[in-house]
mmCIF file of C-alpha atoms in Angstrom:
data_model
loop_
_atom_site.group_PDB
_atom_site.id
_atom_site.type_symbol
_atom_site.label_atom_id
_atom_site.label_comp_id
_atom_site.label_asym_id
_atom_site.label_seq_id
_atom_site.Cartn_x
_atom_site.Cartn_y
_atom_site.Cartn_z
ATOM 1 C CA UNK A 136 31.079 -17.313 56.645
ATOM 2 C CA UNK A 137 28.285 -15.261 57.442
ATOM 3 C CA UNK A 138 25.814 -15.012 54.475
ATOM 4 C CA UNK A 139 25.272 -11.572 53.069
ATOM 5 C CA UNK A 140 21.700 -10.530 54.051
ATOM 6 C CA UNK A 141 19.312 -9.826 51.326
ATOM 7 C CA UNK A 142 18.409 -6.114 50.787
ATOM 8 C CA UNK A 143 14.756 -6.073 51.514
ATOM 9 C CA UNK A 144 14.453 -2.539 50.051
ATOM 10 C CA UNK A 145 15.897 -3.709 46.613
ATOM 11 C CA UNK A 146 12.611 -5.110 45.361
ATOM 12 C CA UNK A 147 10.831 -1.812 46.403
ATOM 13 C CA UNK A 148 13.375 0.368 44.518
ATOM 14 C CA UNK A 149 12.698 -1.399 41.211
ATOM 15 C CA UNK A 150 8.902 -2.201 41.739
ATOM 16 C CA UNK A 151 6.965 -1.259 38.751
ATOM 17 C CA UNK A 152 3.457 0.161 39.349
ATOM 18 C CA UNK A 153 0.760 -2.140 38.160
ATOM 19 C CA UNK A 154 -2.681 -1.560 36.832
ATOM 20 C CA UNK A 155 -4.117 -2.099 40.520
ATOM 21 C CA UNK A 156 -1.811 0.615 41.693
ATOM 22 C CA UNK A 157 -3.417 3.036 39.159
ATOM 23 C CA UNK A 158 -6.818 1.806 40.162
ATOM 24 C CA UNK A 159 -6.182 2.460 43.824
ATOM 25 C CA UNK A 160 -4.683 5.910 43.301
ATOM 26 C CA UNK A 161 -7.702 6.869 41.234
ATOM 27 C CA UNK A 162 -10.269 5.388 43.467
ATOM 28 C CA UNK A 163 -11.793 3.163 40.801
ATOM 29 C CA UNK A 164 -11.554 -0.687 39.934
ATOM 30 C CA UNK A 165 -8.836 -2.150 37.765
ATOM 31 C CA UNK A 166 -11.484 -2.761 35.136
ATOM 32 C CA UNK A 167 -12.315 0.705 34.712
ATOM 33 C CA UNK A 168 -8.564 1.603 34.306
ATOM 34 C CA UNK A 169 -8.515 -1.031 31.584
ATOM 35 C CA UNK A 170 -11.466 0.478 29.824
ATOM 36 C CA UNK A 171 -9.577 3.929 29.874
ATOM 37 C CA UNK A 172 -6.485 2.292 28.364
ATOM 38 C CA UNK A 173 -8.435 0.611 25.684
ATOM 39 C CA UNK A 174 -10.298 3.879 24.894
ATOM 40 C CA UNK A 175 -13.751 2.576 25.920
ATOM 41 C CA UNK A 176 -16.536 5.236 25.629
ATOM 42 C CA UNK A 177 -18.153 3.481 28.720
ATOM 43 C CA UNK A 178 -16.271 5.792 31.121
ATOM 44 C CA UNK A 179 -17.308 9.145 32.303
ATOM 45 C CA UNK A 180 -15.108 11.979 31.430
ATOM 46 C CA UNK A 181 -14.264 12.889 35.014
ATOM 47 C CA UNK A 182 -13.352 9.294 35.768
ATOM 48 C CA UNK A 183 -11.125 9.198 32.771
ATOM 49 C CA UNK A 184 -9.352 12.202 33.635
ATOM 50 C CA UNK A 185 -8.670 10.856 37.353
ATOM 51 C CA UNK A 186 -7.322 7.646 35.660
ATOM 52 C CA UNK A 187 -5.024 9.448 33.416
ATOM 53 C CA UNK A 188 -3.795 11.699 36.227
ATOM 54 C CA UNK A 189 -2.890 8.824 38.328
ATOM 55 C CA UNK A 190 -0.994 7.061 35.427
ATOM 56 C CA UNK A 191 0.956 10.116 34.940
ATOM 57 C CA UNK A 192 1.828 10.538 38.585
ATOM 58 C CA UNK A 193 2.660 6.677 39.001
ATOM 59 C CA UNK A 194 4.563 6.685 35.643
ATOM 60 C CA UNK A 195 2.495 3.667 34.674
ATOM 61 C CA UNK A 196 3.310 2.065 31.372
ATOM 62 C CA UNK A 197 0.759 -0.470 30.198
ATOM 63 C CA UNK A 198 1.875 -3.987 29.502
ATOM 64 C CA UNK A 199 1.810 -5.010 25.849
ATOM 65 C CA UNK A 200 1.299 -8.685 26.671
ATOM 66 C CA UNK A 201 -1.738 -7.677 28.935
ATOM 67 C CA UNK A 202 -3.182 -5.566 26.091
ATOM 68 C CA UNK A 203 -2.636 -8.342 23.604
ATOM 69 C CA UNK A 204 -4.588 -10.768 26.012
ATOM 70 C CA UNK A 205 -7.370 -8.295 26.251
ATOM 71 C CA UNK A 206 -7.724 -7.947 22.592
ATOM 72 C CA UNK A 207 -7.005 -11.455 21.712
ATOM 73 C CA UNK A 208 -4.083 -10.294 19.356
ATOM 74 C CA UNK A 209 -0.811 -8.374 19.847
ATOM 75 C CA UNK A 210 -0.960 -4.617 19.532
ATOM 76 C CA UNK A 211 1.124 -4.402 16.250
ATOM 77 C CA UNK A 212 0.689 -4.719 12.549
ATOM 78 C CA UNK A 213 1.962 -7.464 10.228
ATOM 79 C CA UNK A 214 2.266 -6.755 6.404
ATOM 80 C CA UNK A 215 1.981 -9.507 3.969
ATOM 81 C CA UNK A 216 3.374 -8.819 0.679
ATOM 82 C CA UNK A 217 5.211 -10.240 -2.409
ATOM 83 C CA UNK A 218 7.573 -7.549 -2.957
ATOM 84 C CA UNK A 219 9.335 -4.934 -0.910
ATOM 85 C CA UNK A 220 11.417 -3.252 -3.715
ATOM 86 C CA UNK A 221 9.076 -2.170 -6.330
ATOM 87 C CA UNK A 222 7.843 1.382 -5.826
ATOM 88 C CA UNK A 223 4.119 0.854 -5.161
ATOM 89 C CA UNK A 224 4.612 -1.808 -2.722
ATOM 90 C CA UNK A 225 7.695 -0.005 -1.144
ATOM 91 C CA UNK A 226 5.623 3.292 -0.793
ATOM 92 C CA UNK A 227 2.707 1.567 0.642
ATOM 93 C CA UNK A 228 4.960 -0.151 3.111
ATOM 94 C CA UNK A 229 6.469 3.169 4.073
ATOM 95 C CA UNK A 230 2.885 4.783 4.693
ATOM 96 C CA UNK A 231 1.964 1.810 6.988
ATOM 97 C CA UNK A 232 5.268 2.108 8.971
ATOM 98 C CA UNK A 233 4.998 5.902 9.092
ATOM 99 C CA UNK A 234 1.555 5.679 10.597
ATOM 100 C CA UNK A 235 2.363 2.851 13.095
ATOM 101 C CA UNK A 236 5.521 4.749 14.448
ATOM 102 C CA UNK A 237 3.462 7.780 14.987
ATOM 103 C CA UNK A 238 1.162 5.539 17.191
ATOM 104 C CA UNK A 239 4.098 3.699 18.916
ATOM 105 C CA UNK A 240 3.258 0.495 17.350
ATOM 106 C CA UNK A 241 5.400 -2.179 15.682
ATOM 107 C CA UNK A 242 5.317 -3.282 12.157
ATOM 108 C CA UNK A 243 6.484 -6.940 10.829
ATOM 109 C CA UNK A 244 6.694 -7.953 7.355
ATOM 110 C CA UNK A 245 5.988 -11.283 5.841
ATOM 111 C CA UNK A 246 7.233 -11.795 2.309
ATOM 112 C CA UNK A 247 5.551 -14.374 0.151
ATOM 113 C CA UNK A 248 7.435 -15.391 -2.987
ATOM 114 C CA UNK A 249 4.798 -17.224 -4.919
ATOM 115 C CA UNK A 250 1.191 -18.396 -5.044
ATOM 116 C CA UNK A 251 2.152 -21.978 -4.329
ATOM 117 C CA UNK A 252 -0.498 -23.469 -2.184
ATOM 118 C CA UNK A 253 1.958 -24.573 0.453
ATOM 119 C CA UNK A 254 3.658 -21.115 0.764
ATOM 120 C CA UNK A 255 0.276 -19.254 0.813
ATOM 121 C CA UNK A 256 -0.916 -21.653 3.625
ATOM 122 C CA UNK A 257 2.420 -21.057 5.458
ATOM 123 C CA UNK A 258 1.818 -17.195 5.294
ATOM 124 C CA UNK A 259 -1.771 -17.506 6.326
ATOM 125 C CA UNK A 260 -0.952 -19.733 9.276
ATOM 126 C CA UNK A 261 1.856 -17.417 10.296
ATOM 127 C CA UNK A 262 -0.397 -14.151 10.512
ATOM 128 C CA UNK A 263 -3.405 -16.238 11.973
ATOM 129 C CA UNK A 264 -1.350 -16.509 15.210
ATOM 130 C CA UNK A 265 -2.277 -13.790 17.632
ATOM 131 C CA UNK A 266 1.317 -12.563 17.922
ATOM 132 C CA UNK A 267 0.833 -11.017 14.185
ATOM 133 C CA UNK A 268 -1.584 -8.433 15.481
ATOM 134 C CA UNK A 269 -3.610 -6.775 12.951
ATOM 135 C CA UNK A 270 -2.741 -7.660 9.353
ATOM 136 C CA UNK A 271 -2.453 -5.760 6.075
ATOM 137 C CA UNK A 272 -2.226 -7.764 2.990
ATOM 138 C CA UNK A 273 -0.866 -5.726 -0.051
ATOM 139 C CA UNK A 274 -3.025 -7.526 -2.672
ATOM 140 C CA UNK A 275 -1.671 -5.816 -5.901
ATOM 141 C CA UNK A 276 -1.126 -9.259 -7.499
ATOM 142 C CA UNK A 277 -2.165 -12.815 -7.442
ATOM 143 C CA UNK A 278 0.103 -13.785 -4.647
ATOM 144 C CA UNK A 279 -1.307 -11.121 -2.227
ATOM 145 C CA UNK A 280 -4.922 -12.139 -3.340
ATOM 146 C CA UNK A 281 -4.209 -15.940 -2.675
ATOM 147 C CA UNK A 282 -2.886 -15.147 0.753
ATOM 148 C CA UNK A 283 -5.967 -12.852 1.584
ATOM 149 C CA UNK A 284 -8.415 -15.638 0.459
ATOM 150 C CA UNK A 285 -6.749 -18.188 2.538
ATOM 151 C CA UNK A 286 -6.789 -16.151 5.755
ATOM 152 C CA UNK A 287 -9.208 -17.495 8.525
ATOM 153 C CA UNK A 288 -12.308 -15.433 9.098
ATOM 154 C CA UNK A 289 -11.253 -14.566 12.807
ATOM 155 C CA UNK A 290 -8.015 -12.596 11.503
ATOM 156 C CA UNK A 291 -8.367 -8.893 11.782
ATOM 157 C CA UNK A 292 -7.179 -8.112 8.148
ATOM 158 C CA UNK A 293 -7.475 -5.363 5.597
ATOM 159 C CA UNK A 294 -6.174 -5.344 2.023
ATOM 160 C CA UNK A 295 -4.553 -2.743 -0.195
ATOM 161 C CA UNK A 296 -6.108 -3.642 -3.519
ATOM 162 C CA UNK A 297 -7.604 -2.580 -6.701
ATOM 163 C CA UNK A 298 -10.976 -0.904 -6.822
ATOM 164 C CA UNK A 299 -12.443 -3.482 -9.182
ATOM 165 C CA UNK A 300 -11.146 -6.270 -6.903
ATOM 166 C CA UNK A 301 -13.888 -8.954 -6.235
ATOM 167 C CA UNK A 302 -15.709 -8.773 -2.781
ATOM 168 C CA UNK A 303 -14.029 -11.029 -0.343
ATOM 169 C CA UNK A 304 -15.657 -10.078 2.815
ATOM 170 C CA UNK A 305 -12.659 -8.015 3.922
ATOM 171 C CA UNK A 306 -11.985 -4.308 4.298
ATOM 172 C CA UNK A 307 -10.110 -3.124 1.224
ATOM 173 C CA UNK A 308 -8.739 0.271 0.320
ATOM 174 C CA UNK A 309 -7.851 1.066 -3.166
ATOM 175 C CA UNK A 310 -6.474 3.844 -5.559
ATOM 176 C CA UNK A 311 -8.626 4.286 -8.679
ATOM 177 C CA UNK A 312 -6.074 3.021 -11.034
ATOM 178 C CA UNK A 313 -8.840 2.273 -13.647
ATOM 179 C CA UNK A 314 -10.061 5.804 -13.981
ATOM 180 C CA UNK A 315 -6.452 7.083 -14.075
ATOM 181 C CA UNK A 316 -5.416 4.894 -16.608
ATOM 182 C CA UNK A 317 -8.477 6.023 -18.670
ATOM 183 C CA UNK A 318 -7.522 9.536 -18.226
ATOM 184 C CA UNK A 319 -3.845 9.003 -19.383
ATOM 185 C CA UNK A 320 -5.287 7.156 -22.589
ATOM 186 C CA UNK A 321 -7.644 10.061 -23.240
ATOM 187 C CA UNK A 322 -4.833 12.551 -22.890
ATOM 188 C CA UNK A 323 -2.915 10.727 -25.602
ATOM 189 C CA UNK A 324 -6.163 10.496 -27.945
ATOM 190 C CA UNK A 325 -6.722 14.244 -27.370
ATOM 191 C CA UNK A 326 -3.420 14.878 -28.765
ATOM 192 C CA UNK A 327 -4.380 13.303 -32.181
ATOM 193 C CA UNK A 328 -3.073 9.727 -31.820
ATOM 194 C CA UNK A 329 -5.286 7.261 -33.427
ATOM 195 C CA UNK A 330 -4.915 4.440 -30.896
ATOM 196 C CA UNK A 331 -2.702 3.852 -27.716
ATOM 197 C CA UNK A 332 -0.697 0.683 -27.351
ATOM 198 C CA UNK A 333 -0.152 -0.817 -23.783
ATOM 199 C CA UNK A 334 2.727 -2.463 -22.193
ATOM 200 C CA UNK A 335 1.288 -4.242 -19.164
ATOM 201 C CA UNK A 336 2.808 -5.107 -15.791
ATOM 202 C CA UNK A 337 2.549 -8.710 -14.512
ATOM 203 C CA UNK A 338 -0.160 -7.902 -11.802
ATOM 204 C CA UNK A 339 -2.596 -6.413 -14.328
ATOM 205 C CA UNK A 340 -5.901 -8.178 -14.876
ATOM 206 C CA UNK A 341 -8.362 -7.687 -17.650
ATOM 207 C CA UNK A 342 -11.299 -6.733 -15.018
ATOM 208 C CA UNK A 343 -9.842 -3.824 -13.296
ATOM 209 C CA UNK A 344 -6.858 -1.655 -12.895
ATOM 210 C CA UNK A 345 -4.664 -0.127 -15.457
ATOM 211 C CA UNK A 346 -5.315 -2.282 -18.375
ATOM 212 C CA UNK A 347 -9.187 -2.013 -17.921
ATOM 213 C CA UNK A 348 -8.952 1.794 -17.855
ATOM 214 C CA UNK A 349 -6.897 1.687 -21.039
ATOM 215 C CA UNK A 350 -9.541 -0.280 -22.734
ATOM 216 C CA UNK A 351 -12.459 1.694 -21.385
ATOM 217 C CA UNK A 352 -10.989 4.941 -22.923
ATOM 218 C CA UNK A 353 -10.287 3.181 -26.289
ATOM 219 C CA UNK A 354 -13.682 1.800 -26.408
ATOM 220 C CA UNK A 355 -15.604 4.854 -25.568
ATOM 221 C CA UNK A 356 -13.585 6.771 -28.235
ATOM 222 C CA UNK A 357 -14.152 4.056 -30.934
ATOM 223 C CA UNK A 358 -10.643 3.614 -31.512
ATOM 224 C CA UNK A 359 -8.762 0.354 -32.217
ATOM 225 C CA UNK A 360 -7.776 -1.799 -29.202
ATOM 226 C CA UNK A 361 -4.280 -3.165 -29.915
ATOM 227 C CA UNK A 362 -2.876 -6.423 -28.644
ATOM 228 C CA UNK A 363 -1.534 -5.911 -25.189
ATOM 229 C CA UNK A 364 2.116 -6.581 -24.642
ATOM 230 C CA UNK A 365 2.942 -8.129 -21.392
ATOM 231 C CA UNK A 366 6.257 -8.088 -19.685
ATOM 232 C CA UNK A 367 8.011 -8.890 -16.319
ATOM 233 C CA UNK A 368 8.778 -6.504 -13.485
ATOM 234 C CA UNK A 369 12.325 -6.221 -14.844
ATOM 235 C CA UNK A 370 13.239 -3.337 -17.411
ATOM 236 C CA UNK A 371 14.985 -5.834 -19.702
ATOM 237 C CA UNK A 372 11.603 -7.287 -20.601
ATOM 238 C CA UNK A 373 10.195 -3.903 -21.010
ATOM 239 C CA UNK A 374 12.917 -3.161 -23.542
ATOM 240 C CA UNK A 375 12.086 -6.243 -25.432
ATOM 241 C CA UNK A 376 8.542 -5.122 -25.664
ATOM 242 C CA UNK A 377 9.711 -1.688 -26.616
ATOM 243 C CA UNK A 378 11.781 -3.352 -29.436
ATOM 244 C CA UNK A 379 8.628 -4.888 -30.780
ATOM 245 C CA UNK A 380 6.801 -1.597 -30.796
ATOM 246 C CA UNK A 381 9.616 0.374 -32.393
ATOM 247 C CA UNK A 382 9.335 -2.040 -35.390
ATOM 248 C CA UNK A 383 5.786 -1.134 -35.996
ATOM 249 C CA UNK A 384 5.560 2.135 -38.022
ATOM 250 C CA UNK A 385 1.748 2.677 -36.790
ATOM 251 C CA UNK A 386 2.732 2.868 -33.215
ATOM 252 C CA UNK A 387 2.671 6.542 -32.085
ATOM 253 C CA UNK A 388 1.660 6.358 -28.493
ATOM 254 C CA UNK A 389 2.477 3.976 -25.619
ATOM 255 C CA UNK A 390 0.867 3.609 -22.166
ATOM 256 C CA UNK A 391 3.115 1.759 -19.911
ATOM 257 C CA UNK A 392 2.237 -0.310 -16.776
ATOM 258 C CA UNK A 393 4.597 1.649 -14.682
ATOM 259 C CA UNK A 394 7.550 4.274 -14.979
ATOM 260 C CA UNK A 395 10.069 1.438 -14.791
ATOM 261 C CA UNK A 396 8.471 -0.166 -17.833
ATOM 262 C CA UNK A 397 8.445 3.278 -19.503
ATOM 263 C CA UNK A 398 12.166 3.482 -18.962
ATOM 264 C CA UNK A 399 12.872 0.322 -20.842
ATOM 265 C CA UNK A 400 10.496 1.274 -23.671
ATOM 266 C CA UNK A 401 12.077 4.651 -23.974
ATOM 267 C CA UNK A 402 15.545 2.991 -24.314
ATOM 268 C CA UNK A 403 14.262 0.609 -26.974
ATOM 269 C CA UNK A 404 12.779 3.380 -29.041
ATOM 270 C CA UNK A 405 15.931 5.391 -28.881
ATOM 271 C CA UNK A 406 18.028 2.269 -29.933
ATOM 272 C CA UNK A 407 15.615 2.044 -32.823
ATOM 273 C CA UNK A 408 16.131 5.574 -33.887
ATOM 274 C CA UNK A 409 12.663 6.811 -32.721
ATOM 275 C CA UNK A 410 12.462 10.164 -30.885
ATOM 276 C CA UNK A 411 10.216 10.698 -27.896
ATOM 277 C CA UNK A 412 7.834 12.499 -28.277
ATOM 278 C CA UNK A 413 8.772 13.337 -31.888
ATOM 279 C CA UNK A 414 7.712 9.936 -33.269
ATOM 280 C CA UNK A 415 6.247 8.248 -30.251
ATOM 281 C CA UNK A 416 4.614 9.454 -27.121
ATOM 282 C CA UNK A 417 4.929 7.572 -23.987
ATOM 283 C CA UNK A 418 3.011 7.807 -20.534
ATOM 284 C CA UNK A 419 4.055 5.899 -17.378
ATOM 285 C CA UNK A 420 2.472 5.095 -14.325
ATOM 286 C CA UNK A 421 3.173 6.015 -10.414
ATOM 287 C CA UNK A 422 5.332 9.078 -10.690
ATOM 288 C CA UNK A 423 8.416 7.484 -9.137
ATOM 289 C CA UNK A 424 11.096 9.727 -7.955
ATOM 290 C CA UNK A 425 13.208 10.707 -10.979
ATOM 291 C CA UNK A 426 10.492 10.664 -13.501
ATOM 292 C CA UNK A 427 10.492 14.495 -13.763
ATOM 293 C CA UNK A 428 14.341 14.157 -14.393
ATOM 294 C CA UNK A 429 14.431 11.749 -17.217
ATOM 295 C CA UNK A 430 15.127 12.792 -20.742
ATOM 296 C CA UNK A 431 12.579 13.684 -21.765
ATOM 297 C CA UNK A 432 10.788 14.255 -18.554
ATOM 298 C CA UNK A 433 8.019 11.573 -18.257
ATOM 299 C CA UNK A 434 4.358 12.127 -18.424
ATOM 300 C CA UNK A 435 2.979 9.875 -15.881
ATOM 301 C CA UNK A 436 0.099 9.147 -13.420
ATOM 302 C CA UNK A 437 0.785 10.240 -9.776
ATOM 303 C CA UNK A 438 -0.455 7.581 -7.222
ATOM 304 C CA UNK A 439 -0.604 8.264 -3.572
ATOM 305 C CA UNK A 440 0.794 5.012 -2.338
ATOM 306 C CA UNK A 441 1.999 6.386 0.802
ATOM 307 C CA UNK A 442 -1.585 7.698 1.633
ATOM 308 C CA UNK A 443 -2.809 4.347 0.911
ATOM 309 C CA UNK A 444 -0.469 2.772 3.330
ATOM 310 C CA UNK A 445 -1.738 5.063 6.180
ATOM 311 C CA UNK A 446 -5.149 4.340 5.420
ATOM 312 C CA UNK A 447 -4.584 0.740 5.596
ATOM 313 C CA UNK A 448 -2.906 0.947 8.865
ATOM 314 C CA UNK A 449 -5.827 2.835 10.400
ATOM 315 C CA UNK A 450 -8.294 0.469 9.017
ATOM 316 C CA UNK A 451 -6.212 -2.527 10.394
ATOM 317 C CA UNK A 452 -6.034 -1.055 13.829
ATOM 318 C CA UNK A 453 -10.016 -0.487 13.739
ATOM 319 C CA UNK A 454 -10.317 -4.087 12.869
ATOM 320 C CA UNK A 455 -7.901 -5.123 15.602
ATOM 321 C CA UNK A 456 -9.848 -3.260 18.306
ATOM 322 C CA UNK A 457 -13.170 -4.087 16.756
ATOM 323 C CA UNK A 458 -13.867 -0.424 16.140
ATOM 324 C CA UNK A 459 -15.802 1.309 13.298
ATOM 325 C CA UNK A 460 -13.874 1.697 10.256
ATOM 326 C CA UNK A 461 -12.526 5.305 9.751
ATOM 327 C CA UNK A 462 -13.096 7.028 6.349
ATOM 328 C CA UNK A 463 -9.946 6.666 4.111
ATOM 329 C CA UNK A 464 -8.387 9.809 3.340
ATOM 330 C CA UNK A 465 -6.622 9.456 -0.150
ATOM 331 C CA UNK A 466 -5.304 11.914 -2.749
ATOM 332 C CA UNK A 467 -6.862 10.707 -5.993
ATOM 333 C CA UNK A 468 -4.480 9.693 -8.857
ATOM 334 C CA UNK A 469 -3.712 12.515 -11.311
ATOM 335 C CA UNK A 470 -2.133 12.778 -14.668
ATOM 336 C CA UNK A 471 1.244 14.683 -14.351
ATOM 337 C CA UNK A 472 1.736 15.973 -18.187
ATOM 338 C CA UNK A 473 5.392 16.617 -18.956
ATOM 339 C CA UNK A 474 7.597 16.365 -22.108
ATOM 340 C CA UNK A 475 7.253 12.708 -23.196
ATOM 341 C CA UNK A 476 3.702 13.192 -24.893
ATOM 342 C CA UNK A 477 2.995 15.344 -28.038
ATOM 343 C CA UNK A 478 0.907 15.067 -31.105
ATOM 344 C CA UNK A 479 1.843 12.620 -33.548
ATOM 345 C CA UNK A 480 3.979 13.417 -36.605
ATOM 346 C CA UNK A 481 1.034 13.328 -38.937
ATOM 347 C CA UNK A 482 -0.966 15.916 -36.970
ATOM 348 C CA UNK A 483 2.164 18.106 -36.623
ATOM 349 C CA UNK A 484 2.592 17.947 -40.411
ATOM 350 C CA UNK A 485 -0.934 18.818 -41.163
ATOM 351 C CA UNK A 486 -0.873 21.819 -38.954
#
């Protein structure tokens, strides 16, 4: 049998242009092409234009592996989070993914289920690998904070965090939950309520965030600061907290840690024969989809979690490329007044 001769032209037909082909076409060194691809400012405008023209004409596509080698990390983003379902976490993740997709970058997600040292170390080791690229830690809770603190210094990481979070030597971007909670509490006090009770979400700490803002406003007004009722992320635990508050005739206003908690508290009040806002006013937090369509429509704090995610993505890319940090563009939290708040019964009777 006569062996079939190899087609010498086949390799030429499928040949992919390389960075050296681009350099030859543009009349520059391959190092100059690399600088253009990495958006280095050390390239003259006319040289940059020649390289970009050559790239377009040759149909050159940069190698991700080669770019990762030049950066020391993969050109992508890995998000570390303890939750992907709760609204604040999910909306932040949405913002990261949307911003990454617009830039043609991939996003990976690493879920950490507990703050146990072994699990935290495993997550930190995972994102320390160069294949993880830039890292965004959603540090809304002790789990995220523990991972952030465990990361080696060389990992290009940023945090979505609370404004009062302690300095950890990392870029941290936050929504001002403390001021927002204070504004929500002041709204209830301005309606005539003597004090405001608080049902807190698990991630709240006494030194910052929603709980601290609530305390700020009560303290500044000289109002009593009631015992905080904590609950889990589940609505059933919020319902149990609501039952306790419904049994207290002095409770006329409640600030809830988020809108899901408000839903559980509202049901508990209903089952106890309490009207909202006739007997008790409720304020939620986050302005989740559907809050405007509950009965009554929920007064709540609108939070720009999607914008937070976009800002964290841009910050992580800057860390990855060792570039100057961009200024975050965030919509400040704002109180959205709807039907679930009103003056207390005593104030309405007096007028």
